[in-house]
XYZ file of C-alpha atoms in Angstrom:
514
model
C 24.659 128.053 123.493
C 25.103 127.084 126.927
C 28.635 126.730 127.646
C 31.698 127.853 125.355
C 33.362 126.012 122.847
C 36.964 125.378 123.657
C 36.674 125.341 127.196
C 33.589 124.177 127.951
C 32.877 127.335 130.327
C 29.175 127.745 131.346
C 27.497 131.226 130.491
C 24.899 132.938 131.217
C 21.549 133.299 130.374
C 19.266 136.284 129.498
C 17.285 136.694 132.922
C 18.986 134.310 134.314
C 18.025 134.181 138.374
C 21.397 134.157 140.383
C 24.023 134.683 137.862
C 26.634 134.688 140.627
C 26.396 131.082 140.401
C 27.102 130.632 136.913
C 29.564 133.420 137.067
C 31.300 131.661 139.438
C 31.514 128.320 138.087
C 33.235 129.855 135.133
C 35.541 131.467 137.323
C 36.625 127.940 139.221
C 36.884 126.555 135.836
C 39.356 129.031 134.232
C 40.882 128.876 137.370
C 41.857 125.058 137.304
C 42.745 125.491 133.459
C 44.364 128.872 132.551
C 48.247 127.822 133.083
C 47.130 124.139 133.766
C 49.797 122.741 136.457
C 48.954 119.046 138.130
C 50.919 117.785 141.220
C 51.007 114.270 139.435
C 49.431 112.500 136.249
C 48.251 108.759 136.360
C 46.537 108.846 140.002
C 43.845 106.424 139.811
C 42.575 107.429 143.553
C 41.750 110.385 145.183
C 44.470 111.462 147.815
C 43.533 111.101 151.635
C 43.570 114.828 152.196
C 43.431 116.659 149.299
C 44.259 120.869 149.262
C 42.314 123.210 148.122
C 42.920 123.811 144.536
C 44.853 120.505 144.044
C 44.753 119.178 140.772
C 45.991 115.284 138.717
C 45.471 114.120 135.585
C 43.188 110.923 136.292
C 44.841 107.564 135.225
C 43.340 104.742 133.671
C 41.326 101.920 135.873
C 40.311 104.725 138.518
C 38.619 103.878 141.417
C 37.030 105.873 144.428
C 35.411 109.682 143.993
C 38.017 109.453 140.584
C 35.951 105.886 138.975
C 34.517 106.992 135.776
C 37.184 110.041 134.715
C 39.985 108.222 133.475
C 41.842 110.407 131.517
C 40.449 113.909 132.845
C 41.743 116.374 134.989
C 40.627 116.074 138.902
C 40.599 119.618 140.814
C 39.703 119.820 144.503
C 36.962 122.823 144.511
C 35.644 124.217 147.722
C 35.756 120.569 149.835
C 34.490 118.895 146.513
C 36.132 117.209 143.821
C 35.370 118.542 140.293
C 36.305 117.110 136.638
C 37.262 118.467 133.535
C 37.484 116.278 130.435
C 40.268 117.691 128.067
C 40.633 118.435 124.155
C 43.051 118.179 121.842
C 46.270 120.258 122.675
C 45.549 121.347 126.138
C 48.873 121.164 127.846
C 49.713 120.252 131.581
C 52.997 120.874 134.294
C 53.349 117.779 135.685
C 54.958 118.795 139.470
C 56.517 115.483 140.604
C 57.884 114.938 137.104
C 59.090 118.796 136.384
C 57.647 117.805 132.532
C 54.853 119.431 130.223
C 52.789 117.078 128.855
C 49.544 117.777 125.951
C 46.593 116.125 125.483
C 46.317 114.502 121.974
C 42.817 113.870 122.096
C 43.445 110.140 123.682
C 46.297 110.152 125.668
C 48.614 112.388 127.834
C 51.942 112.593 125.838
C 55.301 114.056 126.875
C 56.035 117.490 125.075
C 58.927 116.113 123.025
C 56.835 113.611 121.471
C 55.965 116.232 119.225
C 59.324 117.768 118.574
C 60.172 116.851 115.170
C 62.722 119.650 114.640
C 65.591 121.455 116.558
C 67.494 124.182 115.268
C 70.336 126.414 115.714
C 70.303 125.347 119.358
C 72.770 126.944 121.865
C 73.790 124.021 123.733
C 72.086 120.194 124.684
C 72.514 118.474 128.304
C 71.149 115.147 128.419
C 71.815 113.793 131.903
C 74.148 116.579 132.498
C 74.627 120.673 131.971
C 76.370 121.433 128.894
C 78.783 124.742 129.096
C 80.357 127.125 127.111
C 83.235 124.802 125.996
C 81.418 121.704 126.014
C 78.153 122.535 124.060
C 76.711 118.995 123.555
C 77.071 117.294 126.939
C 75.552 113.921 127.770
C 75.473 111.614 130.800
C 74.493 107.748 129.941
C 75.420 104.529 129.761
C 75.070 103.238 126.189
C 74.933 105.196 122.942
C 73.357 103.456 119.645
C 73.166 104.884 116.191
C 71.467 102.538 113.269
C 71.816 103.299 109.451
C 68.363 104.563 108.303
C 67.225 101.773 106.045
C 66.243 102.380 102.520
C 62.122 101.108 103.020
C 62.122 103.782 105.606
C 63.732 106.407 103.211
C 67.306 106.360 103.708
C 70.198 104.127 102.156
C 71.056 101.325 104.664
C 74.120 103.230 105.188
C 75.502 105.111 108.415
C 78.366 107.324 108.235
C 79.716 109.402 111.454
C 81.399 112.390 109.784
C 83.923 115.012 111.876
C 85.447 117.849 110.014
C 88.497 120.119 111.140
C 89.124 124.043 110.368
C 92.823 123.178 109.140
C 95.475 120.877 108.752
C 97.332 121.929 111.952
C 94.187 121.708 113.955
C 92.864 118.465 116.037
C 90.593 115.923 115.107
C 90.432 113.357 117.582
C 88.656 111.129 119.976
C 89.752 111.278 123.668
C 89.472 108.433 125.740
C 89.859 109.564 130.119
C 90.351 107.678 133.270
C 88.811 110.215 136.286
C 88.827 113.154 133.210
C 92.336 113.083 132.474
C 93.477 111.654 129.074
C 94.812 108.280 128.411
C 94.513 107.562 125.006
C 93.785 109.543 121.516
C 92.919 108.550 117.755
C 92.697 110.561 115.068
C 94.328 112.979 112.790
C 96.416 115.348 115.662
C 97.892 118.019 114.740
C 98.082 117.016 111.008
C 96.747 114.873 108.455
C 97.876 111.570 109.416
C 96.310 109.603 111.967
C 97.865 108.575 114.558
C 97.141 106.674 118.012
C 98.527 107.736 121.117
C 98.912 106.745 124.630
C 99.172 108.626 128.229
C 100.275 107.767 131.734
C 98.915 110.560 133.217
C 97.487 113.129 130.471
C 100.691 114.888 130.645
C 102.870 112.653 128.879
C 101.668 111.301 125.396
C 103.358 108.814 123.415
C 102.430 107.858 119.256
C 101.893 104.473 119.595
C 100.935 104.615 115.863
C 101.122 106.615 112.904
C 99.508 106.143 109.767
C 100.782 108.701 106.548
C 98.092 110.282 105.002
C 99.662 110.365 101.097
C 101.160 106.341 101.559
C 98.931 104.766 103.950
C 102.616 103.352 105.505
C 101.938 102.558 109.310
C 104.612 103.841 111.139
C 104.913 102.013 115.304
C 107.754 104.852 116.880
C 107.717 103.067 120.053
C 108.129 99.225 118.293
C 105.258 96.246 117.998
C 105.742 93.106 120.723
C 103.231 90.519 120.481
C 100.982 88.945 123.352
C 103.704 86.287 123.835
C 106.855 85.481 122.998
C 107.535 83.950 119.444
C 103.379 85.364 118.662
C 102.761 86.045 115.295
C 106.440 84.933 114.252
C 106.028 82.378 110.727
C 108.149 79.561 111.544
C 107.911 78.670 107.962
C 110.830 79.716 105.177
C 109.497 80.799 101.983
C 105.876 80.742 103.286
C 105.062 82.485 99.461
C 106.830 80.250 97.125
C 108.742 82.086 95.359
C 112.602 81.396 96.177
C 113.577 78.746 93.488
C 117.317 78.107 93.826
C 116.520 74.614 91.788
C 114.400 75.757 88.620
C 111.893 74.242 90.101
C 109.047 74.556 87.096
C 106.278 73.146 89.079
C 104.815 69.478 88.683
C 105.324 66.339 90.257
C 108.194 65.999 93.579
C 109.076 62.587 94.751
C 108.879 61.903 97.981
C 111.886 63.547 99.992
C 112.858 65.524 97.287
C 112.439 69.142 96.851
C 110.860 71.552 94.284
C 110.465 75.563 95.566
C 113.401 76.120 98.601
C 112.507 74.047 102.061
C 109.621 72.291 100.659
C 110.025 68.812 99.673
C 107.647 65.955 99.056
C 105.979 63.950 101.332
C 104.905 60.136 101.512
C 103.865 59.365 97.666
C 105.229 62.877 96.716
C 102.959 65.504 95.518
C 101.764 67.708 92.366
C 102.767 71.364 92.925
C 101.852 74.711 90.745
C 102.210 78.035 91.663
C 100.649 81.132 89.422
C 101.288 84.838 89.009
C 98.782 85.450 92.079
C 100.787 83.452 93.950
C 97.668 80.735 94.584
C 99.548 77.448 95.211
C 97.683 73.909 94.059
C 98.655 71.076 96.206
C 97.519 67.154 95.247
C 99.457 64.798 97.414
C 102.130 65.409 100.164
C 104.195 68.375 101.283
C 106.775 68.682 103.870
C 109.041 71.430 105.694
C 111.227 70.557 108.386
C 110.914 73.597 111.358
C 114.516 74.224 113.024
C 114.429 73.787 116.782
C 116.726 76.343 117.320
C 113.738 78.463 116.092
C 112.177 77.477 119.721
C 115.253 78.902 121.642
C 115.534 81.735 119.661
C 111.914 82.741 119.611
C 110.411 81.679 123.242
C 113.430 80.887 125.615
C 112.431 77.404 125.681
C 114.658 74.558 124.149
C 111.634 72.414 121.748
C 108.371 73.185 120.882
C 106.709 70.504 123.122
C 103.645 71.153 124.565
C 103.402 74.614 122.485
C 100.234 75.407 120.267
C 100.414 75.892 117.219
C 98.372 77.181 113.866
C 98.539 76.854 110.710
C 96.697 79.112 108.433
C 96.076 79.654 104.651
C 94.022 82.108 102.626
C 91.390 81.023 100.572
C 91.371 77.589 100.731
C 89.501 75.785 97.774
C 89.208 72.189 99.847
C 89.766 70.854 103.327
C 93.427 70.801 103.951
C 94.826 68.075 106.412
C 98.271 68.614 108.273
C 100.172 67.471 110.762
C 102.589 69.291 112.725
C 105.421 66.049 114.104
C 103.053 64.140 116.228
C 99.686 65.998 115.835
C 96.974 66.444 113.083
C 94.143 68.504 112.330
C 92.607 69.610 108.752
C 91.966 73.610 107.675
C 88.496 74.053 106.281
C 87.741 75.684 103.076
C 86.448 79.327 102.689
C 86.782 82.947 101.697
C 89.718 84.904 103.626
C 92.063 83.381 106.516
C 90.767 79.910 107.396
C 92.692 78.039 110.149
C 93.275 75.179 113.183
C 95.493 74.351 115.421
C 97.302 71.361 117.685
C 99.226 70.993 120.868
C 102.586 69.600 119.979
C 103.229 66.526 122.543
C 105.423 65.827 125.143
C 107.758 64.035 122.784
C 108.029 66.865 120.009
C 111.327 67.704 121.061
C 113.481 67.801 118.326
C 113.034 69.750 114.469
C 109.689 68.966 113.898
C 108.085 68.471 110.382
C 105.148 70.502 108.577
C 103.092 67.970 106.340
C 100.138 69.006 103.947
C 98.181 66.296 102.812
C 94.989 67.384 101.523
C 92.575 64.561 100.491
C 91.889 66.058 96.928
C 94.021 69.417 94.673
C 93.326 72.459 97.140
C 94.349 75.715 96.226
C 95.765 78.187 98.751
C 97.670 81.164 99.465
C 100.130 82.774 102.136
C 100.635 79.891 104.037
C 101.485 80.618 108.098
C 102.673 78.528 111.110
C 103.319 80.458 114.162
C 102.807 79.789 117.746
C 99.561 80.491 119.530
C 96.193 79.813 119.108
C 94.983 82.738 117.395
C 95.967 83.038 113.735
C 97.296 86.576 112.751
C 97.323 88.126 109.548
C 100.333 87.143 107.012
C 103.227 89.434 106.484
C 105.708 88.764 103.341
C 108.920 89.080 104.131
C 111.610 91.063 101.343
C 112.620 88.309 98.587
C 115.885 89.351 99.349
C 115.297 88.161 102.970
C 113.551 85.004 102.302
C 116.260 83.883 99.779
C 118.534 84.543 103.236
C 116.994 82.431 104.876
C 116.704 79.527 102.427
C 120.399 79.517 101.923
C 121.095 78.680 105.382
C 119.311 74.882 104.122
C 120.640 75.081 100.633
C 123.388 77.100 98.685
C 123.337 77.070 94.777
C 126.902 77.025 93.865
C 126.838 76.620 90.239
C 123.322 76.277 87.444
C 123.135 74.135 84.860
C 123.452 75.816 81.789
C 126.015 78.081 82.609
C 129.271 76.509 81.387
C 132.056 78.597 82.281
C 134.891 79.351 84.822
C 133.315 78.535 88.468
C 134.794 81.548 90.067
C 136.459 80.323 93.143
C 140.814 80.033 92.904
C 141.544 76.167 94.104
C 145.585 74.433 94.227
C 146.492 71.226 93.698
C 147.334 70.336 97.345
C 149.071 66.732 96.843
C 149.461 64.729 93.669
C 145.455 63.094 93.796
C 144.213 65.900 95.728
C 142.630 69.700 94.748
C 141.348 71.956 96.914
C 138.797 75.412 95.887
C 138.273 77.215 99.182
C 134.614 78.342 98.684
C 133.304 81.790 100.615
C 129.635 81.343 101.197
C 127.821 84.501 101.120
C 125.336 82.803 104.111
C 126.621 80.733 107.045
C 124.735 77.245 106.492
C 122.839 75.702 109.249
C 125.280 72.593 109.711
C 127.852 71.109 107.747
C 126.390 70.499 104.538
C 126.476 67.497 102.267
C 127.669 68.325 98.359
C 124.573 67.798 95.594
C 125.996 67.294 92.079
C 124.450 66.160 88.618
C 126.403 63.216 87.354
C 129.949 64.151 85.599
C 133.352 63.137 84.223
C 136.979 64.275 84.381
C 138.315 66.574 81.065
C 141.350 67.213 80.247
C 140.796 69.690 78.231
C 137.850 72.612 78.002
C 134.875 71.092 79.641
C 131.497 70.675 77.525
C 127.974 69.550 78.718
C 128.518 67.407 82.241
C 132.009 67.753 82.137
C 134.997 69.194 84.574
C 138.182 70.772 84.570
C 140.796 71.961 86.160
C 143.669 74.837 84.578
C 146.296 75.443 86.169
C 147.428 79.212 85.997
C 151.052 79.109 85.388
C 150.913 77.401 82.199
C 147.176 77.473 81.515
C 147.567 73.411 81.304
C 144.126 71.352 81.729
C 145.144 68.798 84.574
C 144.704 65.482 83.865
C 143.389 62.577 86.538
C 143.723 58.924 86.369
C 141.131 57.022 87.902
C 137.747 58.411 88.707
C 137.415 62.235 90.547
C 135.365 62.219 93.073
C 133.818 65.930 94.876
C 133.003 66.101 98.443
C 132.423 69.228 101.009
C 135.333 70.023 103.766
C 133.818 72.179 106.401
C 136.949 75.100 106.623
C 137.342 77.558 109.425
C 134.573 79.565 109.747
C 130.885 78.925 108.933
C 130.877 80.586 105.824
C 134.506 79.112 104.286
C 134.018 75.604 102.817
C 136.576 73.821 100.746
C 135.155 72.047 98.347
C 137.975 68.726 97.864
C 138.669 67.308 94.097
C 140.208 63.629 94.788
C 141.389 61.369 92.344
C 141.481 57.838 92.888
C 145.177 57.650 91.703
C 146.841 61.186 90.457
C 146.364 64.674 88.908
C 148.710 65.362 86.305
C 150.226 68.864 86.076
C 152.547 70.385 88.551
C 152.389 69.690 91.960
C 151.569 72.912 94.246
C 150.065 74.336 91.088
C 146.910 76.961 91.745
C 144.499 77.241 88.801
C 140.431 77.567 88.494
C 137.450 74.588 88.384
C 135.644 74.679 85.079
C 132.192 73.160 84.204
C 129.903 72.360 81.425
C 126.619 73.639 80.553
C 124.714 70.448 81.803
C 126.540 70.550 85.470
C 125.049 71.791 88.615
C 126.135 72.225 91.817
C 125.014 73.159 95.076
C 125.911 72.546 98.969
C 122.738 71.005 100.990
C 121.891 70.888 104.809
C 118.013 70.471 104.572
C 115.799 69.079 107.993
């Protein structure tokens, strides 16, 4: 054997004649190798004025005294250069670089190529020097993490877990301007999580919190929306289910109405609502949208010029509207589908919601507010919706019933009987009086019949010539007197005070619809 086998070190030979030479080669060889540092790697020409000693790693495509060593390591040996070619797991310093590259039997490779595994580490810096407190420090512009996919042995999913000691402790993320804190999410001090907000990283503010045992969201500060009126459904019973009428579902002729503040449109419409509360439209359906809405919501007298949308949930067809003056059409789909118009300049007054899809399309939740954007739906309390549906219509008395009406009235003249009426809500404007056809008794009313008995002697009033029943607005918005007129007299005692009685089949209810 010659030379050795890992490093390729010349030896010497039994009588060999000037061993020195030899010796020395060897020498200059561990020299260059033994702690192997380079000033650079990838030089593919010898440097001007090399040092003595200097050594690169040769790149590819060399040229000069380094053509033909691509890949090898170049040391500058007494005014000469020499080459070594490398093996498999020789390492190198690279100077320029402050790196340690190894040799893996083609190419030079940076040492973390082959770092499969870190443990138990004290602390990482990457870009940066991480510290006692801050043990994982990092300095970068962009961070990605992908879910391992299952061909490559994982599941396809990706979930960032963070664990606290305790419920009292901190959990959070911490976003800073200049290293001082601004804003916060997570579960602070307790179990529910909670957003908050900072001035100066001093002062903090919960701009949200959300209860860990009801999942309630809880805004301590109040919500305002990007502009005024935002987010706001112009539409009364947007879910269908106040039903002063009865209203069983079916056909409604045009400009008459079925569920409260919906009424049909031109042709009328076929209208069904189920336990889910999915509505099925075929034909035409209308709500009339207050003005006063406008003032009250954006400090502006009409809605001209405004934009508005109109959304629905799960839409099973294309649903065409028109909001006054301007149309557009829905399209079907999973979730919150919606469009939008831009009322003209002549949409000053109430303006009028109409559905007209071109086939039966089935819906839900059912929004018009102002804006382009279309934000989720929010129900309001039954309670609160039947409110708000009484300021358009007031059912005084159901069909079906057939008993005392409830309200004291006198007779104020001898063809004239007035029941002062206290409306639990104020009505929008003076309403108009909607009544089922019915006739005068004299006696205990029955089916669409009407009364009148007078306290003092508990005597049914008598009326000659037909009764009519219209609405006097009283003195304040919620006091209406509702005025009994004969077309010639009452009998009975003038001045008399006594209660209105009806039959099963009447119904009765005060009106002031858009």
């Amino acid at each position: 054997m010659s030379n050795t086998k890992n490093l390729n070190l010349p030896l010497l030979a039994a009588a060999q004649a000037q061993k020195h030479v030899t010796h020395n080669e060897a020498l200059a060889a561990l020299d260059a190798l033994v702690h192997l540092a380079v000033i650079e790697r990838g030089r593919t020409a010898a440097p001007a004025s090399p040092a003595e000693g200097d050594r690169y790693l040769v790149g590819s495509a060399s040229t000069g005294d380094f053509s033909g060593h691509d890949g090898e390591i170049a040391f500058f040996d007494l005014g000469a250069w020499r080459f070594l070619k490398p093996r498999k797991g020789w390492r190198a310093y690279v100077e320029v670089e402050e790196r340690i590259v190894v040799y893996d039997g083609l190419l030079w490779r940076d040492l973390g190529y082959y770092s499969r595994e870190l443990g138990n580490l004290d602390r990482i810096g990457i870009g940066t020097s991480a510290d006692d407190v801050n043990r994982l420090a990092a300095k970068l512009n962009a961070t990605l993490f992908t879910a391992r996919a299952s061909a490559e042995g994982g599941t396809g999913d990706l979930r960032f877990v963070l664990n606290k000691s305790a419920q009292a402790n901190v959990l959070s993320q911490l976003y800073q301007d200049g290293y001082s804190g601004r804003a916060e999410t997570g579960l602070i001090g307790s179990d529910d999580y909670k957003v908050r907000v900072s001035p100066d990283g001093a002062q903090w503010r919960d701009a949200m919190s959300v209860d860990c045992q009801s999942g309630i969201a809880t805004f301590p500060y109040g919500v305002t929306v990007g502009s005024l009126g935002a987010g706001v459904n112009l539409l009364i019973n947007s879910n269908f289910l106040v039903n002063q009428r009865a209203f069983a579902g079916g056909s409604i002729t045009a400009g008459n109405f079925g569920f409260d503040r919906w009424k049909g449109g031109i042709g009328g419409c076929t209208i069904t609502r189920d336990a889910s509360g999915k509505v099925t439209l075929t034909g035409a359906l209308e709500q009339g949208i207050d003005v006063s809405l406008a003032q009250s919501l954006t400090d502006t007298p009409t809605f001209a010029g405004r934009t508005l949308t109109l959304s629905v949930e799960d839409p099973s067809t294309p649903l065409a509207f028109s909001v006054s003056s301007k149309s557009a059409t829905i399209p079907a789909g999973a979730g919150r589908q919606f469009a939008s118009v831009i009322l003209g300049a002549g949409d000053t007054g109430n303006i009028t919601l109409k559905l007209s899809p071109a086939s039966a399309c089935s819906f839900k939740r059912i929004k018009l507010e102002i804006g382009s954007n279309a934000t989720p739906w929010v129900p309001e309390p039954l309670d609160i919706e039947e409110f708000r549906c009484r300021r358009y219509y007031q059912r005084l008395y159901s069909a079906g019933a057939g008993t005392i009406f409830g309200a004291p009235g006198q007779r104020i003249s001898t063809n004239t009987i007035d029941v002062p009426i206290a409306l639990p809500v104020a009505m929008r404007s003076a309403p108009t009086l909607r009544i089922n056809g019915f006739t005068w008794a004299s006696a205990a009313p029955i089916n669409s019949q009407i009364g009148f008995c007078e306290n003092a002697n508990l005597a049914w009033a008598n009326a000659a010539g037909d009764v009519t029943i219209s609405p006097l607005v009283g003195l304040t918005p919620t006091t209406i007197i509702l005025r009994l007129q004969a077309a010639t007299t009452f009998g009975g005692t003038a001045g008399a005070s006594g209660y209105l009685y009806l039959g099963s089949a009447v119904a009765m209810a005060f009106q002031a619809e858009i």
